[in-house]
JSON list of C-alpha atoms in Angstrom, two decimals:
[
{"chain": "A", "resi": 584, "resn": "THR", "atom": "CA", "xyz": [-85.72, 60.97, 90.24]},
{"chain": "A", "resi": 585, "resn": "GLN", "atom": "CA", "xyz": [-84.12, 58.43, 92.55]},
{"chain": "A", "resi": 586, "resn": "LEU", "atom": "CA", "xyz": [-82.23, 55.52, 91.06]},
{"chain": "A", "resi": 587, "resn": "LEU", "atom": "CA", "xyz": [-83.57, 53.16, 93.73]},
{"chain": "A", "resi": 588, "resn": "GLU", "atom": "CA", "xyz": [-87.20, 53.22, 94.80]},
{"chain": "A", "resi": 589, "resn": "GLN", "atom": "CA", "xyz": [-88.12, 51.67, 98.14]},
{"chain": "A", "resi": 590, "resn": "SER", "atom": "CA", "xyz": [-91.57, 50.60, 99.25]},
{"chain": "A", "resi": 591, "resn": "PRO", "atom": "CA", "xyz": [-93.37, 50.98, 101.45]},
{"chain": "A", "resi": 592, "resn": "GLN", "atom": "CA", "xyz": [-92.12, 54.24, 102.93]},
{"chain": "A", "resi": 593, "resn": "PHE", "atom": "CA", "xyz": [-93.48, 53.36, 106.37]},
{"chain": "A", "resi": 594, "resn": "LEU", "atom": "CA", "xyz": [-94.39, 50.04, 107.98]},
{"chain": "A", "resi": 595, "resn": "SER", "atom": "CA", "xyz": [-95.84, 49.53, 111.43]},
{"chain": "A", "resi": 596, "resn": "ILE", "atom": "CA", "xyz": [-96.47, 45.99, 112.63]},
{"chain": "A", "resi": 597, "resn": "GLN", "atom": "CA", "xyz": [-97.04, 43.99, 115.80]},
{"chain": "A", "resi": 598, "resn": "GLU", "atom": "CA", "xyz": [-94.29, 41.93, 117.34]},
{"chain": "A", "resi": 599, "resn": "GLY", "atom": "CA", "xyz": [-94.29, 38.44, 115.84]},
{"chain": "A", "resi": 600, "resn": "GLU", "atom": "CA", "xyz": [-95.62, 39.46, 112.42]},
{"chain": "A", "resi": 601, "resn": "ASN", "atom": "CA", "xyz": [-93.67, 39.19, 109.17]},
{"chain": "A", "resi": 602, "resn": "LEU", "atom": "CA", "xyz": [-92.77, 42.04, 106.87]},
{"chain": "A", "resi": 603, "resn": "THR", "atom": "CA", "xyz": [-91.23, 42.61, 103.45]},
{"chain": "A", "resi": 604, "resn": "VAL", "atom": "CA", "xyz": [-89.46, 45.70, 102.13]},
{"chain": "A", "resi": 605, "resn": "TYR", "atom": "CA", "xyz": [-88.87, 46.21, 98.43]},
{"chain": "A", "resi": 606, "resn": "CYS", "atom": "CA", "xyz": [-86.10, 47.99, 96.52]},
{"chain": "A", "resi": 607, "resn": "ASN", "atom": "CA", "xyz": [-86.64, 48.51, 92.75]},
{"chain": "A", "resi": 608, "resn": "SER", "atom": "CA", "xyz": [-84.80, 50.16, 89.91]},
{"chain": "A", "resi": 609, "resn": "SER", "atom": "CA", "xyz": [-84.79, 50.31, 86.12]},
{"chain": "A", "resi": 610, "resn": "SER", "atom": "CA", "xyz": [-81.00, 50.08, 86.22]},
{"chain": "A", "resi": 611, "resn": "VAL", "atom": "CA", "xyz": [-78.82, 47.03, 86.59]},
{"chain": "A", "resi": 612, "resn": "PHE", "atom": "CA", "xyz": [-76.60, 46.86, 89.65]},
{"chain": "A", "resi": 613, "resn": "SER", "atom": "CA", "xyz": [-73.45, 44.81, 90.12]},
{"chain": "A", "resi": 614, "resn": "SER", "atom": "CA", "xyz": [-74.44, 44.45, 93.78]},
{"chain": "A", "resi": 615, "resn": "LEU", "atom": "CA", "xyz": [-76.89, 45.86, 96.28]},
{"chain": "A", "resi": 616, "resn": "GLN", "atom": "CA", "xyz": [-76.37, 46.51, 99.96]},
{"chain": "A", "resi": 617, "resn": "TRP", "atom": "CA", "xyz": [-78.93, 46.69, 102.70]},
{"chain": "A", "resi": 618, "resn": "TYR", "atom": "CA", "xyz": [-78.32, 48.85, 105.74]},
{"chain": "A", "resi": 619, "resn": "ARG", "atom": "CA", "xyz": [-80.24, 49.56, 108.94]},
{"chain": "A", "resi": 620, "resn": "GLN", "atom": "CA", "xyz": [-80.02, 53.00, 110.50]},
{"chain": "A", "resi": 621, "resn": "GLU", "atom": "CA", "xyz": [-81.17, 54.13, 113.92]},
{"chain": "A", "resi": 622, "resn": "PRO", "atom": "CA", "xyz": [-81.94, 57.78, 114.73]},
{"chain": "A", "resi": 623, "resn": "GLY", "atom": "CA", "xyz": [-78.80, 59.89, 115.11]},
{"chain": "A", "resi": 624, "resn": "GLU", "atom": "CA", "xyz": [-76.50, 57.08, 113.94]},
{"chain": "A", "resi": 625, "resn": "GLY", "atom": "CA", "xyz": [-74.84, 56.07, 110.69]},
{"chain": "A", "resi": 626, "resn": "PRO", "atom": "CA", "xyz": [-76.14, 53.18, 108.50]},
{"chain": "A", "resi": 627, "resn": "VAL", "atom": "CA", "xyz": [-74.99, 49.76, 109.64]},
{"chain": "A", "resi": 628, "resn": "LEU", "atom": "CA", "xyz": [-74.37, 47.18, 106.91]},
{"chain": "A", "resi": 629, "resn": "LEU", "atom": "CA", "xyz": [-76.62, 44.13, 107.02]},
{"chain": "A", "resi": 630, "resn": "VAL", "atom": "CA", "xyz": [-75.73, 42.34, 103.81]},
{"chain": "A", "resi": 631, "resn": "THR", "atom": "CA", "xyz": [-74.33, 42.63, 100.27]},
{"chain": "A", "resi": 632, "resn": "VAL", "atom": "CA", "xyz": [-75.98, 40.64, 97.50]},
{"chain": "A", "resi": 633, "resn": "VAL", "atom": "CA", "xyz": [-73.95, 40.12, 94.36]},
{"chain": "A", "resi": 634, "resn": "THR", "atom": "CA", "xyz": [-75.36, 37.36, 92.17]},
{"chain": "A", "resi": 635, "resn": "GLY", "atom": "CA", "xyz": [-78.69, 37.60, 90.33]},
{"chain": "A", "resi": 636, "resn": "GLY", "atom": "CA", "xyz": [-81.24, 35.35, 92.03]},
{"chain": "A", "resi": 637, "resn": "GLU", "atom": "CA", "xyz": [-79.12, 35.14, 95.18]},
{"chain": "A", "resi": 638, "resn": "VAL", "atom": "CA", "xyz": [-80.82, 34.56, 98.53]},
{"chain": "A", "resi": 639, "resn": "LYS", "atom": "CA", "xyz": [-78.99, 35.33, 101.76]},
{"chain": "A", "resi": 640, "resn": "LYS", "atom": "CA", "xyz": [-80.24, 34.66, 105.25]},
{"chain": "A", "resi": 641, "resn": "LEU", "atom": "CA", "xyz": [-79.17, 36.47, 108.37]},
{"chain": "A", "resi": 642, "resn": "LYS", "atom": "CA", "xyz": [-81.04, 34.92, 111.32]},
{"chain": "A", "resi": 643, "resn": "ARG", "atom": "CA", "xyz": [-84.66, 36.09, 110.82]},
{"chain": "A", "resi": 644, "resn": "LEU", "atom": "CA", "xyz": [-83.77, 38.33, 107.87]},
{"chain": "A", "resi": 645, "resn": "THR", "atom": "CA", "xyz": [-83.89, 37.01, 104.29]},
{"chain": "A", "resi": 646, "resn": "PHE", "atom": "CA", "xyz": [-82.47, 39.05, 101.42]},
{"chain": "A", "resi": 647, "resn": "GLN", "atom": "CA", "xyz": [-83.11, 38.34, 97.75]},
{"chain": "A", "resi": 648, "resn": "PHE", "atom": "CA", "xyz": [-81.46, 39.87, 94.65]},
{"chain": "A", "resi": 649, "resn": "GLY", "atom": "CA", "xyz": [-83.61, 39.78, 91.53]},
{"chain": "A", "resi": 650, "resn": "ASP", "atom": "CA", "xyz": [-82.56, 37.61, 88.59]},
{"chain": "A", "resi": 651, "resn": "ALA", "atom": "CA", "xyz": [-81.96, 40.68, 86.42]},
{"chain": "A", "resi": 652, "resn": "ARG", "atom": "CA", "xyz": [-80.07, 42.44, 89.27]},
{"chain": "A", "resi": 653, "resn": "LYS", "atom": "CA", "xyz": [-82.51, 45.39, 89.18]},
{"chain": "A", "resi": 654, "resn": "ASP", "atom": "CA", "xyz": [-84.39, 44.75, 92.39]},
{"chain": "A", "resi": 655, "resn": "SER", "atom": "CA", "xyz": [-84.07, 43.31, 95.86]},
{"chain": "A", "resi": 656, "resn": "SER", "atom": "CA", "xyz": [-86.25, 42.49, 98.83]},
{"chain": "A", "resi": 657, "resn": "LEU", "atom": "CA", "xyz": [-85.77, 42.15, 102.57]},
{"chain": "A", "resi": 658, "resn": "HIS", "atom": "CA", "xyz": [-88.08, 39.84, 104.48]},
{"chain": "A", "resi": 659, "resn": "ILE", "atom": "CA", "xyz": [-88.16, 39.74, 108.30]},
{"chain": "A", "resi": 660, "resn": "THR", "atom": "CA", "xyz": [-89.78, 36.80, 109.99]},
{"chain": "A", "resi": 661, "resn": "ALA", "atom": "CA", "xyz": [-91.34, 37.12, 113.45]},
{"chain": "A", "resi": 662, "resn": "ALA", "atom": "CA", "xyz": [-90.34, 40.75, 113.81]},
{"chain": "A", "resi": 663, "resn": "GLN", "atom": "CA", "xyz": [-89.13, 41.97, 117.19]},
{"chain": "A", "resi": 664, "resn": "PRO", "atom": "CA", "xyz": [-89.04, 45.52, 118.64]},
{"chain": "A", "resi": 665, "resn": "GLY", "atom": "CA", "xyz": [-85.26, 45.46, 118.13]},
{"chain": "A", "resi": 666, "resn": "ASP", "atom": "CA", "xyz": [-85.88, 45.35, 114.38]},
{"chain": "A", "resi": 667, "resn": "THR", "atom": "CA", "xyz": [-87.26, 48.87, 114.51]},
{"chain": "A", "resi": 668, "resn": "GLY", "atom": "CA", "xyz": [-85.26, 51.23, 112.34]},
{"chain": "A", "resi": 669, "resn": "LEU", "atom": "CA", "xyz": [-84.77, 52.80, 108.91]},
{"chain": "A", "resi": 670, "resn": "TYR", "atom": "CA", "xyz": [-83.91, 50.18, 106.29]},
{"chain": "A", "resi": 671, "resn": "LEU", "atom": "CA", "xyz": [-81.96, 51.47, 103.32]},
{"chain": "A", "resi": 672, "resn": "CYS", "atom": "CA", "xyz": [-80.99, 49.74, 100.09]},
{"chain": "A", "resi": 673, "resn": "ALA", "atom": "CA", "xyz": [-78.00, 51.06, 98.17]},
{"chain": "A", "resi": 674, "resn": "GLY", "atom": "CA", "xyz": [-75.89, 50.13, 95.19]},
{"chain": "A", "resi": 675, "resn": "ALA", "atom": "CA", "xyz": [-73.57, 51.26, 92.42]},
{"chain": "A", "resi": 676, "resn": "PRO", "atom": "CA", "xyz": [-74.85, 50.79, 88.85]},
{"chain": "A", "resi": 677, "resn": "SER", "atom": "CA", "xyz": [-73.20, 48.03, 86.88]},
{"chain": "A", "resi": 678, "resn": "GLY", "atom": "CA", "xyz": [-70.12, 49.20, 85.04]},
{"chain": "A", "resi": 679, "resn": "SER", "atom": "CA", "xyz": [-69.38, 51.90, 87.62]},
{"chain": "A", "resi": 680, "resn": "ASN", "atom": "CA", "xyz": [-65.73, 51.99, 88.63]},
{"chain": "A", "resi": 681, "resn": "ASP", "atom": "CA", "xyz": [-66.07, 54.47, 91.45]},
{"chain": "A", "resi": 682, "resn": "TYR", "atom": "CA", "xyz": [-68.54, 52.51, 93.53]},
{"chain": "A", "resi": 683, "resn": "LYS", "atom": "CA", "xyz": [-70.28, 55.60, 94.87]},
{"chain": "A", "resi": 684, "resn": "LEU", "atom": "CA", "xyz": [-73.57, 54.41, 96.27]},
{"chain": "A", "resi": 685, "resn": "SER", "atom": "CA", "xyz": [-77.03, 55.52, 95.28]},
{"chain": "A", "resi": 686, "resn": "PHE", "atom": "CA", "xyz": [-79.52, 55.07, 98.12]},
{"chain": "A", "resi": 687, "resn": "GLY", "atom": "CA", "xyz": [-83.22, 54.58, 98.25]},
{"chain": "A", "resi": 688, "resn": "ALA", "atom": "CA", "xyz": [-85.18, 56.94, 100.48]},
{"chain": "A", "resi": 689, "resn": "GLY", "atom": "CA", "xyz": [-85.60, 54.17, 103.04]},
{"chain": "A", "resi": 690, "resn": "THR", "atom": "CA", "xyz": [-88.38, 52.29, 104.74]},
{"chain": "A", "resi": 691, "resn": "THR", "atom": "CA", "xyz": [-89.13, 53.20, 108.34]},
{"chain": "A", "resi": 692, "resn": "VAL", "atom": "CA", "xyz": [-90.08, 50.04, 110.21]},
{"chain": "A", "resi": 693, "resn": "THR", "atom": "CA", "xyz": [-91.77, 50.18, 113.61]},
{"chain": "A", "resi": 694, "resn": "VAL", "atom": "CA", "xyz": [-92.36, 46.91, 115.51]},
{"chain": "A", "resi": 695, "resn": "ARG", "atom": "CA", "xyz": [-94.79, 47.34, 118.42]},
{"chain": "A", "resi": 696, "resn": "ALA", "atom": "CA", "xyz": [-94.40, 45.17, 121.50]},
{"chain": "B", "resi": 668, "resn": "ASP", "atom": "CA", "xyz": [-60.71, 46.46, 114.92]},
{"chain": "B", "resi": 669, "resn": "THR", "atom": "CA", "xyz": [-62.22, 49.94, 115.16]},
{"chain": "B", "resi": 670, "resn": "GLY", "atom": "CA", "xyz": [-64.77, 50.99, 112.67]},
{"chain": "B", "resi": 671, "resn": "VAL", "atom": "CA", "xyz": [-65.08, 54.32, 110.93]},
{"chain": "B", "resi": 672, "resn": "SER", "atom": "CA", "xyz": [-65.03, 57.20, 113.41]},
{"chain": "B", "resi": 673, "resn": "GLN", "atom": "CA", "xyz": [-66.24, 60.74, 112.92]},
{"chain": "B", "resi": 674, "resn": "ASN", "atom": "CA", "xyz": [-65.73, 63.88, 115.00]},
{"chain": "B", "resi": 675, "resn": "PRO", "atom": "CA", "xyz": [-67.52, 65.82, 116.26]},
{"chain": "B", "resi": 676, "resn": "ARG", "atom": "CA", "xyz": [-70.76, 63.88, 116.55]},
{"chain": "B", "resi": 677, "resn": "HIS", "atom": "CA", "xyz": [-72.79, 67.09, 116.79]},
{"chain": "B", "resi": 678, "resn": "LYS", "atom": "CA", "xyz": [-72.11, 70.66, 115.73]},
{"chain": "B", "resi": 679, "resn": "ILE", "atom": "CA", "xyz": [-74.27, 73.72, 116.21]},
{"chain": "B", "resi": 680, "resn": "THR", "atom": "CA", "xyz": [-73.08, 76.86, 114.47]},
{"chain": "B", "resi": 681, "resn": "LYS", "atom": "CA", "xyz": [-74.37, 80.25, 113.41]},
{"chain": "B", "resi": 682, "resn": "ARG", "atom": "CA", "xyz": [-74.95, 81.08, 109.80]},
{"chain": "B", "resi": 683, "resn": "GLY", "atom": "CA", "xyz": [-71.84, 82.37, 108.13]},
{"chain": "B", "resi": 684, "resn": "GLN", "atom": "CA", "xyz": [-69.38, 80.49, 110.33]},
{"chain": "B", "resi": 685, "resn": "ASN", "atom": "CA", "xyz": [-66.95, 77.88, 109.04]},
{"chain": "B", "resi": 686, "resn": "VAL", "atom": "CA", "xyz": [-67.02, 74.29, 110.27]},
{"chain": "B", "resi": 687, "resn": "THR", "atom": "CA", "xyz": [-64.71, 71.34, 109.80]},
{"chain": "B", "resi": 688, "resn": "PHE", "atom": "CA", "xyz": [-65.50, 67.65, 110.29]},
{"chain": "B", "resi": 689, "resn": "ARG", "atom": "CA", "xyz": [-63.03, 64.81, 110.58]},
{"chain": "B", "resi": 690, "resn": "CYS", "atom": "CA", "xyz": [-63.34, 61.16, 109.44]},
{"chain": "B", "resi": 691, "resn": "ASP", "atom": "CA", "xyz": [-60.98, 58.34, 110.37]},
{"chain": "B", "resi": 692, "resn": "PRO", "atom": "CA", "xyz": [-61.64, 55.33, 108.09]},
{"chain": "B", "resi": 693, "resn": "ILE", "atom": "CA", "xyz": [-61.05, 51.69, 108.83]},
{"chain": "B", "resi": 694, "resn": "SER", "atom": "CA", "xyz": [-57.29, 51.23, 108.61]},
{"chain": "B", "resi": 695, "resn": "GLU", "atom": "CA", "xyz": [-55.99, 50.08, 105.25]},
{"chain": "B", "resi": 696, "resn": "HIS", "atom": "CA", "xyz": [-59.23, 51.04, 103.48]},
{"chain": "B", "resi": 697, "resn": "ASN", "atom": "CA", "xyz": [-58.12, 52.86, 100.32]},
{"chain": "B", "resi": 698, "resn": "ARG", "atom": "CA", "xyz": [-61.42, 54.49, 99.46]},
{"chain": "B", "resi": 699, "resn": "LEU", "atom": "CA", "xyz": [-63.16, 57.11, 101.56]},
{"chain": "B", "resi": 700, "resn": "TYR", "atom": "CA", "xyz": [-66.55, 58.64, 100.78]},
{"chain": "B", "resi": 701, "resn": "TRP", "atom": "CA", "xyz": [-68.53, 61.56, 102.14]},
{"chain": "B", "resi": 702, "resn": "TYR", "atom": "CA", "xyz": [-72.35, 61.60, 102.00]},
{"chain": "B", "resi": 703, "resn": "ARG", "atom": "CA", "xyz": [-75.00, 64.01, 103.24]},
{"chain": "B", "resi": 704, "resn": "GLN", "atom": "CA", "xyz": [-78.34, 62.90, 104.60]},
{"chain": "B", "resi": 705, "resn": "THR", "atom": "CA", "xyz": [-81.36, 65.07, 105.34]},
{"chain": "B", "resi": 706, "resn": "LEU", "atom": "CA", "xyz": [-84.44, 64.05, 107.27]},
{"chain": "B", "resi": 707, "resn": "GLY", "atom": "CA", "xyz": [-86.56, 61.45, 105.53]},
{"chain": "B", "resi": 708, "resn": "GLN", "atom": "CA", "xyz": [-84.03, 60.79, 102.80]},
{"chain": "B", "resi": 709, "resn": "GLY", "atom": "CA", "xyz": [-81.29, 58.33, 102.11]},
{"chain": "B", "resi": 710, "resn": "PRO", "atom": "CA", "xyz": [-77.68, 59.53, 102.05]},
{"chain": "B", "resi": 711, "resn": "GLU", "atom": "CA", "xyz": [-76.53, 61.44, 98.96]},
{"chain": "B", "resi": 712, "resn": "PHE", "atom": "CA", "xyz": [-73.01, 61.18, 97.56]},
{"chain": "B", "resi": 713, "resn": "LEU", "atom": "CA", "xyz": [-70.77, 64.24, 97.98]},
{"chain": "B", "resi": 714, "resn": "THR", "atom": "CA", "xyz": [-67.22, 63.18, 97.12]},
{"chain": "B", "resi": 715, "resn": "TYR", "atom": "CA", "xyz": [-64.72, 60.34, 97.34]},
{"chain": "B", "resi": 716, "resn": "PHE", "atom": "CA", "xyz": [-61.02, 59.66, 97.65]},
{"chain": "B", "resi": 717, "resn": "GLN", "atom": "CA", "xyz": [-58.83, 56.83, 96.56]},
{"chain": "B", "resi": 718, "resn": "ASN", "atom": "CA", "xyz": [-55.87, 57.11, 98.85]},
{"chain": "B", "resi": 719, "resn": "GLU", "atom": "CA", "xyz": [-55.05, 60.85, 98.88]},
{"chain": "B", "resi": 720, "resn": "ALA", "atom": "CA", "xyz": [-56.56, 61.62, 95.48]},
{"chain": "B", "resi": 721, "resn": "GLN", "atom": "CA", "xyz": [-59.99, 63.21, 95.32]},
{"chain": "B", "resi": 722, "resn": "LEU", "atom": "CA", "xyz": [-61.50, 61.50, 92.29]},
{"chain": "B", "resi": 723, "resn": "GLU", "atom": "CA", "xyz": [-65.04, 62.83, 92.07]},
{"chain": "B", "resi": 724, "resn": "LYS", "atom": "CA", "xyz": [-67.18, 65.62, 93.48]},
{"chain": "B", "resi": 725, "resn": "SER", "atom": "CA", "xyz": [-70.94, 65.77, 93.25]},
{"chain": "B", "resi": 726, "resn": "ARG", "atom": "CA", "xyz": [-72.75, 68.81, 91.92]},
{"chain": "B", "resi": 727, "resn": "LEU", "atom": "CA", "xyz": [-74.22, 69.01, 95.46]},
{"chain": "B", "resi": 728, "resn": "LEU", "atom": "CA", "xyz": [-70.79, 70.14, 96.62]},
{"chain": "B", "resi": 729, "resn": "SER", "atom": "CA", "xyz": [-70.76, 73.88, 96.13]},
{"chain": "B", "resi": 730, "resn": "ASP", "atom": "CA", "xyz": [-67.56, 75.91, 96.18]},
{"chain": "B", "resi": 731, "resn": "ARG", "atom": "CA", "xyz": [-68.13, 76.51, 99.90]},
{"chain": "B", "resi": 732, "resn": "PHE", "atom": "CA", "xyz": [-67.32, 72.85, 100.53]},
{"chain": "B", "resi": 733, "resn": "SER", "atom": "CA", "xyz": [-63.83, 71.41, 100.44]},
{"chain": "B", "resi": 734, "resn": "ALA", "atom": "CA", "xyz": [-62.54, 68.00, 101.40]},
{"chain": "B", "resi": 735, "resn": "GLU", "atom": "CA", "xyz": [-59.04, 66.72, 101.89]},
{"chain": "B", "resi": 736, "resn": "ARG", "atom": "CA", "xyz": [-57.26, 63.44, 102.65]},
{"chain": "B", "resi": 737, "resn": "PRO", "atom": "CA", "xyz": [-53.69, 64.62, 102.88]},
{"chain": "B", "resi": 738, "resn": "LYS", "atom": "CA", "xyz": [-51.93, 61.40, 103.75]},
{"chain": "B", "resi": 739, "resn": "GLY", "atom": "CA", "xyz": [-54.43, 58.91, 102.45]},
{"chain": "B", "resi": 740, "resn": "SER", "atom": "CA", "xyz": [-55.66, 58.17, 105.97]},
{"chain": "B", "resi": 741, "resn": "PHE", "atom": "CA", "xyz": [-58.08, 60.52, 107.74]},
{"chain": "B", "resi": 742, "resn": "SER", "atom": "CA", "xyz": [-60.14, 63.09, 105.82]},
{"chain": "B", "resi": 743, "resn": "THR", "atom": "CA", "xyz": [-61.62, 66.45, 106.65]},
{"chain": "B", "resi": 744, "resn": "LEU", "atom": "CA", "xyz": [-64.71, 68.15, 105.21]},
{"chain": "B", "resi": 745, "resn": "GLU", "atom": "CA", "xyz": [-64.87, 71.92, 105.61]},
{"chain": "B", "resi": 746, "resn": "ILE", "atom": "CA", "xyz": [-67.92, 74.10, 104.98]},
{"chain": "B", "resi": 747, "resn": "GLN", "atom": "CA", "xyz": [-67.27, 77.79, 104.69]},
{"chain": "B", "resi": 748, "resn": "ARG", "atom": "CA", "xyz": [-69.88, 80.49, 105.28]},
{"chain": "B", "resi": 749, "resn": "THR", "atom": "CA", "xyz": [-72.45, 77.98, 106.43]},
{"chain": "B", "resi": 750, "resn": "GLU", "atom": "CA", "xyz": [-76.10, 78.40, 105.43]},
{"chain": "B", "resi": 751, "resn": "GLN", "atom": "CA", "xyz": [-79.20, 77.03, 107.07]},
{"chain": "B", "resi": 752, "resn": "GLY", "atom": "CA", "xyz": [-79.64, 74.66, 104.12]},
{"chain": "B", "resi": 753, "resn": "ASP", "atom": "CA", "xyz": [-76.37, 72.98, 105.12]},
{"chain": "B", "resi": 754, "resn": "SER", "atom": "CA", "xyz": [-78.05, 71.52, 108.20]},
{"chain": "B", "resi": 755, "resn": "ALA", "atom": "CA", "xyz": [-77.90, 67.73, 107.75]},
{"chain": "B", "resi": 756, "resn": "MET", "atom": "CA", "xyz": [-76.12, 64.58, 108.89]},
{"chain": "B", "resi": 757, "resn": "TYR", "atom": "CA", "xyz": [-72.70, 64.28, 107.25]},
{"chain": "B", "resi": 758, "resn": "LEU", "atom": "CA", "xyz": [-71.64, 60.65, 106.86]},
{"chain": "B", "resi": 759, "resn": "CYS", "atom": "CA", "xyz": [-68.26, 59.19, 106.08]},
{"chain": "B", "resi": 760, "resn": "ALA", "atom": "CA", "xyz": [-67.74, 55.69, 104.72]},
{"chain": "B", "resi": 761, "resn": "SER", "atom": "CA", "xyz": [-64.73, 53.64, 103.72]},
{"chain": "B", "resi": 762, "resn": "SER", "atom": "CA", "xyz": [-64.20, 50.54, 101.62]},
{"chain": "B", "resi": 763, "resn": "PRO", "atom": "CA", "xyz": [-61.27, 48.26, 100.84]},
{"chain": "B", "resi": 764, "resn": "GLN", "atom": "CA", "xyz": [-59.86, 47.78, 97.38]},
{"chain": "B", "resi": 765, "resn": "THR", "atom": "CA", "xyz": [-60.06, 44.00, 97.60]},
{"chain": "B", "resi": 766, "resn": "ALA", "atom": "CA", "xyz": [-61.52, 42.47, 94.49]},
{"chain": "B", "resi": 767, "resn": "GLY", "atom": "CA", "xyz": [-65.14, 41.48, 95.17]},
{"chain": "B", "resi": 768, "resn": "ASP", "atom": "CA", "xyz": [-65.38, 43.63, 98.25]},
{"chain": "B", "resi": 769, "resn": "GLN", "atom": "CA", "xyz": [-64.90, 47.07, 96.78]},
{"chain": "B", "resi": 770, "resn": "GLU", "atom": "CA", "xyz": [-68.59, 47.87, 96.64]},
{"chain": "B", "resi": 771, "resn": "THR", "atom": "CA", "xyz": [-69.25, 47.34, 100.31]},
{"chain": "B", "resi": 772, "resn": "GLN", "atom": "CA", "xyz": [-68.97, 50.55, 102.30]},
{"chain": "B", "resi": 773, "resn": "TYR", "atom": "CA", "xyz": [-68.77, 50.83, 106.07]},
{"chain": "B", "resi": 774, "resn": "PHE", "atom": "CA", "xyz": [-70.21, 53.96, 107.58]},
{"chain": "B", "resi": 775, "resn": "GLY", "atom": "CA", "xyz": [-69.26, 56.06, 110.56]},
{"chain": "B", "resi": 776, "resn": "PRO", "atom": "CA", "xyz": [-71.76, 57.38, 113.12]},
{"chain": "B", "resi": 777, "resn": "GLY", "atom": "CA", "xyz": [-72.06, 60.71, 111.31]},
{"chain": "B", "resi": 778, "resn": "THR", "atom": "CA", "xyz": [-71.75, 64.36, 112.30]},
{"chain": "B", "resi": 779, "resn": "ARG", "atom": "CA", "xyz": [-75.05, 66.12, 112.73]},
{"chain": "B", "resi": 780, "resn": "LEU", "atom": "CA", "xyz": [-74.79, 69.79, 111.77]},
{"chain": "B", "resi": 781, "resn": "LEU", "atom": "CA", "xyz": [-77.33, 72.41, 112.78]},
{"chain": "B", "resi": 782, "resn": "VAL", "atom": "CA", "xyz": [-76.92, 75.88, 111.33]},
{"chain": "B", "resi": 783, "resn": "LEU", "atom": "CA", "xyz": [-78.90, 78.55, 113.19]}
]
């Protein structure tokens, strides 16, 4: 059983549309990270959310951390083909002092031109 | 500022051979992590170092796997007597020990291993 569940697993949309990816857990996290990974490459950090209820914006990407720090979402506005990739959420459970990350299985996003 | 680097980027080997991967973390990052990722999955934790001390090993890390970080800088991951099930992407990450930033890990490009 994975600590972090991501949905949907796959998402294919047309350029210009919006999309939302969800990351849920029954555990409390001190922070969550979102990464984007392209085939054959390592994950690239997009954002770290730390405070319950926090909203962070990175250009067309909006990240939200749930009030209870158990879930997070990533919303992309007006998606572009360059947003195509595997989106991963990851975190270390609250109280952990080793900070090893548990990852979701990822959401594969395809943006068609 | 160079990011995390890993070598080699790709490795093809025959079953039963030994392989060694290297990771150079971001300079002055105290913590170094190894993860393994298979197709369609997120990375899974293998082991981590704080400076030169290996502090935790996952149950995924059989006795054929060994990792070192001899001077608290670069790290190596060795797999002995490779098996086809070892085929995966091996990822290295590092993080600082700055309060409030310890949980953010920066990943290298990975080493893709194929065992024939």
